[in-house]
Amino acid sequence: MAQHPITPAALAARPLLFASGEQAYVAATILGTSQTPDGADPAWADEVVAGLGPGERALCALSFAAGAPGLAHRVVGAEHALQRPAHDGSVERAYQVTEFPTADEYARMVEAALAKIADGSLHKVVLGRCLDVVSDPPLVPAEIIDRLLTTRPGRYVFAVPLVPGSDDGQAPVDGPILVGASPELLVRREGLEISCTPLAGSVPRSSDPDEDARRAAGLQQSGKDLAEHAFVVEAIVHALKEVCVEIEYPATPELMSTDTVWHLATPIHARLADAADGPSALRLAQLLHPTPAVGGVPTAAANAVIADLEGDLRDWFAGCVGWVDGNGDGEFAITIRAAVMDGPRLRLFAGAGIVAGSDPASEVRETGAKLATMARVTGLP
């Protein structure tokens, strides 16, 4: 049962939280932080869960790539109803914005990926681009969370410092912090029950209701987007078959919307044979991540193309973030609609899935719409 409601203004200066819908788990004390150079290491995940006592959770973040860092804060905290702010408490700021790659450069990246798809070495790849926003005075996490609750680009609101806590059990006073509001559930474990809701295939929304409805209907009938979505669902179902005895999902995807984007979504429900011997939510996140929703098909070929065309843009973006308890239960979201704040700089990332039939100009517009969703939380017009 959630305790008293809490607003972002009442949070610590650098909060540590994970919210699903209106319910937020807010850490009060950091008991320790476990870091690993390889967030895909199953032994590390098992060690994190085994180290949790009664009433404790690990709030975790995993990078996109295998062999890239993972972090888990062991915390005690409480559930709260996370309220939207009653008023806009923002201050006037000056901003410097840098887009990279540029729209033209990104279109050429898409063309290069399409050439790989045409020669048969690749079926799908997700390519991203970034915005760097430098603000004066610097933005603060509570203000970003304020705006995330107002614009709500996704139901999973999070704030996770990417460095260890201080000696007094509080969040670190400086260093990068990952904040966002993801629309995409990677995995949830409640006892034997497993849930996933992958998103793949999307289109920007319109302020005109008739045009908005036309775009939504078109998305449901788009062969390109349905094929992109099918890659993701098939990969998740295949992975779940290794650890689950029952898997159910609809034959066709559903529509899901945020303020700026329509998505194709498929709710997947599965069941573990034994909760005690089954994988924890953190291990399930490692097993499933990265899905083709943020990577591609085949996985190795897609990851190679991403590394070649994007370079080191991703880091913690397109990874996953969430929590796990000592019983192995927990919930992880894909790290999209997210930002990394570090001093006066805030970096945003957005990607689009490239498959046969993708149009470079359309993918530029799609990533632009996704970046616009998060740019609004900085206060940019």
Tab-separated table of C-alpha atoms in Angstrom:
chain	number	residue	atom	x	y	z
A	1	MET	CA	0.000	0.000	0.000
A	2	ALA	CA	1.404	3.383	-0.974
A	3	GLN	CA	2.166	5.847	1.798
A	4	HIS	CA	1.397	9.566	1.716
A	5	PRO	CA	1.574	11.288	-1.684
A	6	ILE	CA	4.816	13.000	-2.621
A	7	THR	CA	5.545	15.719	-5.174
A	8	PRO	CA	8.868	16.203	-6.970
A	9	ALA	CA	9.507	19.338	-4.901
A	10	ALA	CA	9.603	17.142	-1.770
A	11	LEU	CA	12.212	14.775	-3.219
A	12	ALA	CA	15.900	14.913	-2.412
A	13	ALA	CA	18.036	17.147	-4.615
A	14	ARG	CA	19.289	14.035	-6.420
A	15	PRO	CA	16.501	11.479	-5.954
A	16	LEU	CA	16.664	7.723	-6.445
A	17	LEU	CA	13.281	6.366	-7.511
A	18	PHE	CA	11.357	4.122	-9.893
A	19	ALA	CA	7.658	4.701	-10.562
A	20	SER	CA	5.199	2.440	-12.333
A	21	GLY	CA	2.137	4.485	-13.155
A	22	GLU	CA	1.212	6.653	-10.186
A	23	GLN	CA	3.040	4.482	-7.631
A	24	ALA	CA	6.676	5.326	-6.961
A	25	TYR	CA	9.281	3.543	-4.877
A	26	VAL	CA	11.459	6.303	-3.438
A	27	ALA	CA	14.743	5.328	-1.784
A	28	ALA	CA	15.398	6.860	1.631
A	29	THR	CA	18.872	5.386	2.241
A	30	ILE	CA	21.516	3.859	-0.024
A	31	LEU	CA	23.050	0.931	1.861
A	32	GLY	CA	25.643	0.223	-0.802
A	33	THR	CA	26.305	0.282	-4.529
A	34	SER	CA	27.456	-2.665	-6.627
A	35	GLN	CA	29.115	-1.834	-9.946
A	36	THR	CA	30.232	-4.205	-12.677
A	37	PRO	CA	32.121	-3.661	-15.928
A	38	ASP	CA	29.682	-6.096	-17.577
A	39	GLY	CA	26.005	-5.548	-16.825
A	40	ALA	CA	25.190	-8.798	-18.654
A	41	ASP	CA	27.149	-10.918	-16.144
A	42	PRO	CA	24.676	-13.390	-14.548
A	43	ALA	CA	26.936	-14.018	-11.538
A	44	TRP	CA	26.835	-10.300	-10.711
A	45	ALA	CA	23.024	-10.279	-10.930
A	46	ASP	CA	22.731	-13.300	-8.647
A	47	GLU	CA	25.125	-11.664	-6.166
A	48	VAL	CA	23.047	-8.455	-6.143
A	49	VAL	CA	19.822	-10.332	-5.349
A	50	ALA	CA	21.471	-12.609	-2.770
A	51	GLY	CA	22.764	-9.538	-0.925
A	52	LEU	CA	19.314	-8.045	-0.358
A	53	GLY	CA	17.780	-8.294	3.103
A	54	PRO	CA	14.098	-8.082	4.107
A	55	GLY	CA	12.543	-4.795	3.025
A	56	GLU	CA	15.485	-3.928	0.756
A	57	ARG	CA	15.550	-3.436	-2.995
A	58	ALA	CA	18.229	-2.944	-5.608
A	59	LEU	CA	17.543	-0.052	-7.980
A	60	CYS	CA	19.517	-0.931	-11.104
A	61	ALA	CA	20.641	0.426	-14.455
A	62	LEU	CA	22.187	-1.644	-17.252
A	63	SER	CA	23.952	-0.231	-20.311
A	64	PHE	CA	22.870	-1.108	-23.849
A	65	ALA	CA	25.763	-3.321	-24.857
A	66	ALA	CA	27.092	-6.550	-23.428
A	67	GLY	CA	30.449	-5.899	-21.814
A	68	ALA	CA	29.315	-2.398	-20.790
A	69	PRO	CA	28.708	-1.263	-17.202
A	70	GLY	CA	25.889	-2.157	-14.837
A	71	LEU	CA	25.053	-0.592	-11.497
A	72	ALA	CA	22.797	-1.570	-8.570
A	73	HIS	CA	22.055	0.606	-5.527
A	74	ARG	CA	20.984	-1.453	-2.478
A	75	VAL	CA	18.362	0.717	-0.798
A	76	VAL	CA	15.549	0.947	1.711
A	77	GLY	CA	12.623	3.196	0.926
A	78	ALA	CA	8.869	3.351	0.625
A	79	GLU	CA	6.058	3.393	-1.904
A	80	HIS	CA	4.405	6.757	-2.512
A	81	ALA	CA	1.728	8.113	-4.787
A	82	LEU	CA	3.818	10.404	-6.986
A	83	GLN	CA	1.731	13.498	-7.592
A	84	ARG	CA	1.917	15.877	-10.479
A	85	PRO	CA	2.991	19.392	-9.519
A	86	ALA	CA	0.247	21.924	-8.808
A	87	HIS	CA	2.138	24.639	-10.687
A	88	ASP	CA	5.162	25.142	-12.926
A	89	GLY	CA	8.099	25.834	-10.638
A	90	SER	CA	10.655	26.275	-13.412
A	91	VAL	CA	13.059	29.180	-13.656
A	92	GLU	CA	14.171	31.190	-16.663
A	93	ARG	CA	17.233	29.713	-18.381
A	94	ALA	CA	19.525	30.191	-21.335
A	95	TYR	CA	20.143	27.092	-23.449
A	96	GLN	CA	22.754	25.897	-25.911
A	97	VAL	CA	21.519	22.955	-28.005
A	98	THR	CA	23.691	20.688	-30.156
A	99	GLU	CA	22.167	17.977	-32.348
A	100	PHE	CA	24.333	15.029	-33.358
A	101	PRO	CA	24.338	13.484	-35.756
A	102	THR	CA	22.500	16.170	-37.743
A	103	ALA	CA	19.319	15.273	-39.610
A	104	ASP	CA	21.264	14.924	-42.883
A	105	GLU	CA	23.955	12.794	-41.238
A	106	TYR	CA	21.299	10.586	-39.638
A	107	ALA	CA	19.554	10.111	-42.998
A	108	ARG	CA	22.883	8.898	-44.440
A	109	MET	CA	23.227	6.471	-41.499
A	110	VAL	CA	19.788	5.072	-42.373
A	111	GLU	CA	20.824	4.705	-46.014
A	112	ALA	CA	23.943	2.780	-44.942
A	113	ALA	CA	21.821	0.460	-42.791
A	114	LEU	CA	19.372	-0.094	-45.666
A	115	ALA	CA	22.301	-1.165	-47.862
A	116	LYS	CA	23.206	-3.802	-45.245
A	117	ILE	CA	19.596	-4.978	-45.180
A	118	ALA	CA	19.471	-5.142	-48.969
A	119	ASP	CA	22.569	-7.369	-49.146
A	120	GLY	CA	21.015	-9.822	-46.654
A	121	SER	CA	23.438	-9.336	-43.786
A	122	LEU	CA	20.843	-7.624	-41.621
A	123	HIS	CA	17.066	-7.727	-41.127
A	124	LYS	CA	16.558	-4.840	-38.706
A	125	VAL	CA	18.663	-2.312	-36.810
A	126	VAL	CA	17.781	0.556	-34.492
A	127	LEU	CA	19.820	3.714	-35.060
A	128	GLY	CA	19.795	6.686	-32.717
A	129	ARG	CA	20.769	10.316	-32.437
A	130	CYS	CA	21.245	12.762	-29.577
A	131	LEU	CA	20.645	16.272	-28.342
A	132	ASP	CA	23.026	17.906	-25.892
A	133	VAL	CA	21.405	20.710	-23.899
A	134	VAL	CA	23.629	22.981	-21.799
A	135	SER	CA	21.586	25.227	-19.522
A	136	ASP	CA	22.398	28.260	-17.402
A	137	PRO	CA	21.556	28.009	-14.567
A	138	PRO	CA	21.848	24.189	-14.604
A	139	LEU	CA	18.707	22.068	-14.558
A	140	VAL	CA	18.005	20.019	-11.433
A	141	PRO	CA	16.553	16.478	-11.336
A	142	ALA	CA	13.414	17.433	-9.358
A	143	GLU	CA	12.497	19.961	-12.044
A	144	ILE	CA	12.908	17.344	-14.772
A	145	ILE	CA	10.727	14.899	-12.826
A	146	ASP	CA	8.158	17.699	-12.407
A	147	ARG	CA	7.900	18.062	-16.151
A	148	LEU	CA	7.974	14.298	-16.767
A	149	LEU	CA	4.890	13.975	-14.594
A	150	THR	CA	3.209	16.782	-16.533
A	151	THR	CA	4.052	15.602	-20.064
A	152	ARG	CA	4.186	11.884	-19.141
A	153	PRO	CA	6.024	10.437	-22.151
A	154	GLY	CA	5.853	7.040	-20.413
A	155	ARG	CA	4.450	5.362	-17.295
A	156	TYR	CA	7.855	4.307	-15.903
A	157	VAL	CA	9.417	7.406	-14.317
A	158	PHE	CA	12.923	6.941	-12.936
A	159	ALA	CA	15.901	8.754	-11.470
A	160	VAL	CA	19.073	6.728	-10.831
A	161	PRO	CA	22.491	8.230	-9.990
A	162	LEU	CA	25.184	6.542	-12.072
A	163	VAL	CA	27.826	6.754	-9.332
A	164	PRO	CA	27.871	5.239	-5.808
A	165	GLY	CA	26.033	6.825	-2.906
A	166	SER	CA	27.785	8.900	-0.251
A	167	ASP	CA	29.133	7.476	3.007
A	168	ASP	CA	26.101	8.780	4.938
A	169	GLY	CA	23.686	6.703	2.830
A	170	GLN	CA	22.468	9.596	0.701
A	171	ALA	CA	22.508	9.965	-3.069
A	172	PRO	CA	25.820	11.320	-4.427
A	173	VAL	CA	26.055	15.101	-4.483
A	174	ASP	CA	27.459	15.208	-8.025
A	175	GLY	CA	28.152	12.984	-11.012
A	176	PRO	CA	25.779	11.831	-13.759
A	177	ILE	CA	22.178	10.875	-13.030
A	178	LEU	CA	19.842	8.965	-15.357
A	179	VAL	CA	16.298	10.376	-15.495
A	180	GLY	CA	13.360	9.613	-17.761
A	181	ALA	CA	9.851	8.310	-18.300
A	182	SER	CA	9.900	5.177	-20.428
A	183	PRO	CA	6.745	3.895	-22.129
A	184	GLU	CA	8.171	0.379	-22.554
A	185	LEU	CA	8.100	-2.474	-20.041
A	186	LEU	CA	10.988	-4.866	-20.600
A	187	VAL	CA	9.941	-7.356	-17.926
A	188	ARG	CA	7.996	-7.615	-14.679
A	189	ARG	CA	8.173	-10.600	-12.328
A	190	GLU	CA	5.581	-11.175	-9.590
A	191	GLY	CA	6.140	-14.642	-8.121
A	192	LEU	CA	5.613	-17.045	-11.020
A	193	GLU	CA	4.017	-14.435	-13.300
A	194	ILE	CA	6.104	-12.741	-16.002
A	195	SER	CA	4.961	-9.791	-18.142
A	196	CYS	CA	6.581	-7.969	-21.062
A	197	THR	CA	5.156	-5.235	-23.317
A	198	PRO	CA	7.510	-4.601	-26.237
A	199	LEU	CA	7.025	-1.538	-28.431
A	200	ALA	CA	8.220	-1.463	-32.033
A	201	GLY	CA	6.749	0.398	-34.980
A	202	SER	CA	5.700	3.975	-34.364
A	203	VAL	CA	4.488	7.167	-35.982
A	204	PRO	CA	4.416	10.797	-34.741
A	205	ARG	CA	1.035	11.998	-33.513
A	206	SER	CA	-0.860	14.988	-34.951
A	207	SER	CA	-2.634	17.823	-33.130
A	208	ASP	CA	-5.506	17.430	-35.600
A	209	PRO	CA	-7.827	14.660	-34.300
A	210	ASP	CA	-8.767	13.379	-37.756
A	211	GLU	CA	-5.160	13.248	-38.927
A	212	ASP	CA	-4.116	11.664	-35.638
A	213	ALA	CA	-6.717	8.908	-36.091
A	214	ARG	CA	-5.616	8.406	-39.707
A	215	ARG	CA	-1.978	7.976	-38.600
A	216	ALA	CA	-2.945	5.486	-35.897
A	217	ALA	CA	-4.986	3.415	-38.351
A	218	GLY	CA	-2.170	3.572	-40.888
A	219	LEU	CA	0.315	2.302	-38.329
A	220	GLN	CA	-1.841	-0.751	-37.622
A	221	GLN	CA	-1.880	-1.547	-41.344
A	222	SER	CA	1.751	-0.722	-42.141
A	223	GLY	CA	3.573	-3.783	-43.448
A	224	LYS	CA	6.942	-2.218	-42.608
A	225	ASP	CA	5.963	-1.480	-38.987
A	226	LEU	CA	4.212	-4.823	-38.452
A	227	ALA	CA	7.325	-6.626	-39.692
A	228	GLU	CA	9.532	-4.549	-37.388
A	229	HIS	CA	7.243	-5.366	-34.468
A	230	ALA	CA	7.160	-9.086	-35.255
A	231	PHE	CA	10.972	-9.298	-34.996
A	232	VAL	CA	10.787	-8.004	-31.424
A	233	VAL	CA	7.935	-10.237	-30.273
A	234	GLU	CA	9.562	-13.333	-31.769
A	235	ALA	CA	12.876	-12.612	-30.042
A	236	ILE	CA	11.260	-12.113	-26.623
A	237	VAL	CA	9.094	-15.224	-26.917
A	238	HIS	CA	12.118	-17.262	-27.994
A	239	ALA	CA	14.106	-16.056	-24.955
A	240	LEU	CA	11.240	-16.684	-22.532
A	241	LYS	CA	10.879	-20.277	-23.744
A	242	GLU	CA	14.215	-21.011	-22.059
A	243	VAL	CA	12.801	-20.287	-18.581
A	244	CYS	CA	8.975	-20.317	-18.785
A	245	VAL	CA	6.420	-23.091	-19.094
A	246	GLU	CA	3.506	-21.007	-20.418
A	247	ILE	CA	3.611	-18.040	-22.815
A	248	GLU	CA	0.566	-16.161	-24.134
A	249	TYR	CA	0.300	-13.137	-26.430
A	250	PRO	CA	-2.173	-11.788	-29.009
A	251	ALA	CA	-1.744	-12.570	-32.707
A	252	THR	CA	-1.733	-8.883	-33.667
A	253	PRO	CA	-0.291	-5.875	-31.819
A	254	GLU	CA	-2.310	-3.202	-30.061
A	255	LEU	CA	-2.031	0.575	-30.320
A	256	MET	CA	-0.431	2.461	-27.444
A	257	SER	CA	0.095	6.217	-27.359
A	258	THR	CA	2.140	8.863	-25.602
A	259	ASP	CA	1.587	12.598	-26.034
A	260	THR	CA	3.694	12.678	-29.203
A	261	VAL	CA	3.954	9.128	-30.629
A	262	TRP	CA	1.713	6.186	-31.540
A	263	HIS	CA	3.333	2.782	-30.874
A	264	LEU	CA	2.520	-0.808	-31.761
A	265	ALA	CA	2.532	-2.859	-28.532
A	266	THR	CA	2.122	-6.548	-27.688
A	267	PRO	CA	1.398	-7.619	-24.096
A	268	ILE	CA	3.162	-10.924	-23.407
A	269	HIS	CA	2.330	-13.024	-20.328
A	270	ALA	CA	4.348	-16.032	-19.210
A	271	ARG	CA	4.755	-18.273	-16.167
A	272	LEU	CA	7.827	-19.662	-14.435
A	273	ALA	CA	7.842	-23.307	-13.416
A	274	ASP	CA	9.230	-22.490	-9.959
A	275	ALA	CA	9.664	-19.038	-8.406
A	276	ALA	CA	12.412	-20.133	-5.997
A	277	ASP	CA	14.596	-21.708	-8.682
A	278	GLY	CA	13.564	-19.380	-11.511
A	279	PRO	CA	15.513	-16.331	-12.653
A	280	SER	CA	15.107	-13.055	-10.771
A	281	ALA	CA	13.710	-9.963	-12.461
A	282	LEU	CA	17.306	-8.733	-12.879
A	283	ARG	CA	18.395	-11.994	-14.533
A	284	LEU	CA	15.318	-11.879	-16.785
A	285	ALA	CA	16.265	-8.331	-17.792
A	286	GLN	CA	19.740	-9.590	-18.710
A	287	LEU	CA	18.250	-12.536	-20.613
A	288	LEU	CA	15.920	-10.364	-22.699
A	289	HIS	CA	18.060	-7.273	-23.177
A	290	PRO	CA	18.782	-5.856	-25.686
A	291	THR	CA	15.618	-6.778	-27.568
A	292	PRO	CA	15.312	-5.953	-31.281
A	293	ALA	CA	13.207	-2.969	-30.147
A	294	VAL	CA	16.485	-1.186	-29.339
A	295	GLY	CA	19.056	-3.408	-31.099
A	296	GLY	CA	18.207	-5.417	-34.173
A	297	VAL	CA	18.135	-8.787	-35.947
A	298	PRO	CA	20.403	-10.731	-36.078
A	299	THR	CA	21.668	-9.419	-32.749
A	300	ALA	CA	25.413	-9.625	-33.412
A	301	ALA	CA	25.184	-8.103	-36.882
A	302	ALA	CA	22.905	-5.314	-35.660
A	303	ASN	CA	25.175	-4.495	-32.718
A	304	ALA	CA	28.148	-4.284	-35.084
A	305	VAL	CA	26.295	-1.855	-37.360
A	306	ILE	CA	25.225	0.231	-34.346
A	307	ALA	CA	28.818	0.433	-33.102
A	308	ASP	CA	30.059	1.360	-36.582
A	309	LEU	CA	27.445	4.008	-37.398
A	310	GLU	CA	26.652	5.456	-33.959
A	311	GLY	CA	30.039	5.193	-32.288
A	312	ASP	CA	29.727	5.703	-28.534
A	313	LEU	CA	26.438	7.638	-28.504
A	314	ARG	CA	24.454	5.138	-26.428
A	315	ASP	CA	26.291	4.453	-23.193
A	316	TRP	CA	23.369	4.028	-20.702
A	317	PHE	CA	20.708	4.928	-23.294
A	318	ALA	CA	18.617	2.062	-24.719
A	319	GLY	CA	19.675	-0.044	-21.749
A	320	CYS	CA	17.232	-0.922	-18.989
A	321	VAL	CA	16.397	0.455	-15.553
A	322	GLY	CA	14.303	-0.898	-12.679
A	323	TRP	CA	14.314	-2.756	-9.383
A	324	VAL	CA	14.554	-6.211	-7.873
A	325	ASP	CA	13.966	-7.486	-4.326
A	326	GLY	CA	15.406	-10.399	-2.352
A	327	ASN	CA	12.624	-12.715	-3.566
A	328	GLY	CA	13.588	-12.055	-7.176
A	329	ASP	CA	10.474	-10.031	-7.943
A	330	GLY	CA	10.835	-6.707	-9.711
A	331	GLU	CA	10.219	-4.587	-12.775
A	332	PHE	CA	12.468	-3.202	-15.531
A	333	ALA	CA	11.757	-0.683	-18.274
A	334	ILE	CA	13.729	0.062	-21.420
A	335	THR	CA	15.823	3.215	-20.981
A	336	ILE	CA	14.115	5.318	-23.647
A	337	ARG	CA	12.574	8.808	-23.314
A	338	ALA	CA	15.547	9.335	-21.021
A	339	ALA	CA	18.296	11.833	-20.302
A	340	VAL	CA	21.646	11.788	-18.550
A	341	MET	CA	22.219	14.914	-16.458
A	342	ASP	CA	25.768	15.843	-15.495
A	343	GLY	CA	26.329	19.352	-14.182
A	344	PRO	CA	24.964	21.909	-16.661
A	345	ARG	CA	24.736	19.341	-19.497
A	346	LEU	CA	21.776	17.124	-20.244
A	347	ARG	CA	21.989	14.563	-23.063
A	348	LEU	CA	18.936	13.087	-24.804
A	349	PHE	CA	18.805	10.050	-27.102
A	350	ALA	CA	16.159	8.683	-29.477
A	351	GLY	CA	16.208	5.844	-31.988
A	352	ALA	CA	14.161	4.402	-34.840
A	353	GLY	CA	13.949	0.870	-36.196
A	354	ILE	CA	15.270	0.436	-39.730
A	355	VAL	CA	13.917	-2.429	-41.848
A	356	ALA	CA	13.425	-3.086	-45.552
A	357	GLY	CA	11.133	-0.338	-46.811
A	358	SER	CA	12.243	2.267	-44.276
A	359	ASP	CA	12.435	5.825	-45.594
A	360	PRO	CA	15.336	7.971	-44.325
A	361	ALA	CA	13.224	11.145	-44.189
A	362	SER	CA	10.512	9.353	-42.196
A	363	GLU	CA	13.070	8.017	-39.724
A	364	VAL	CA	14.459	11.547	-39.267
A	365	ARG	CA	10.924	12.737	-38.453
A	366	GLU	CA	10.308	9.826	-36.061
A	367	THR	CA	13.489	10.415	-34.074
A	368	GLY	CA	12.755	14.134	-34.103
A	369	ALA	CA	9.320	13.552	-32.567
A	370	LYS	CA	10.829	11.329	-29.866
A	371	LEU	CA	13.553	13.859	-29.069
A	372	ALA	CA	10.907	16.595	-28.917
A	373	THR	CA	9.090	14.615	-26.229
A	374	MET	CA	12.094	14.781	-23.935
A	375	ALA	CA	13.312	18.224	-25.038
A	376	ARG	CA	10.145	19.677	-23.529
A	377	VAL	CA	11.178	18.514	-20.062
A	378	THR	CA	14.240	20.748	-20.247
A	379	GLY	CA	12.004	23.795	-20.699
A	380	LEU	CA	12.891	24.222	-24.362
A	381	PRO	CA	9.943	25.557	-26.402
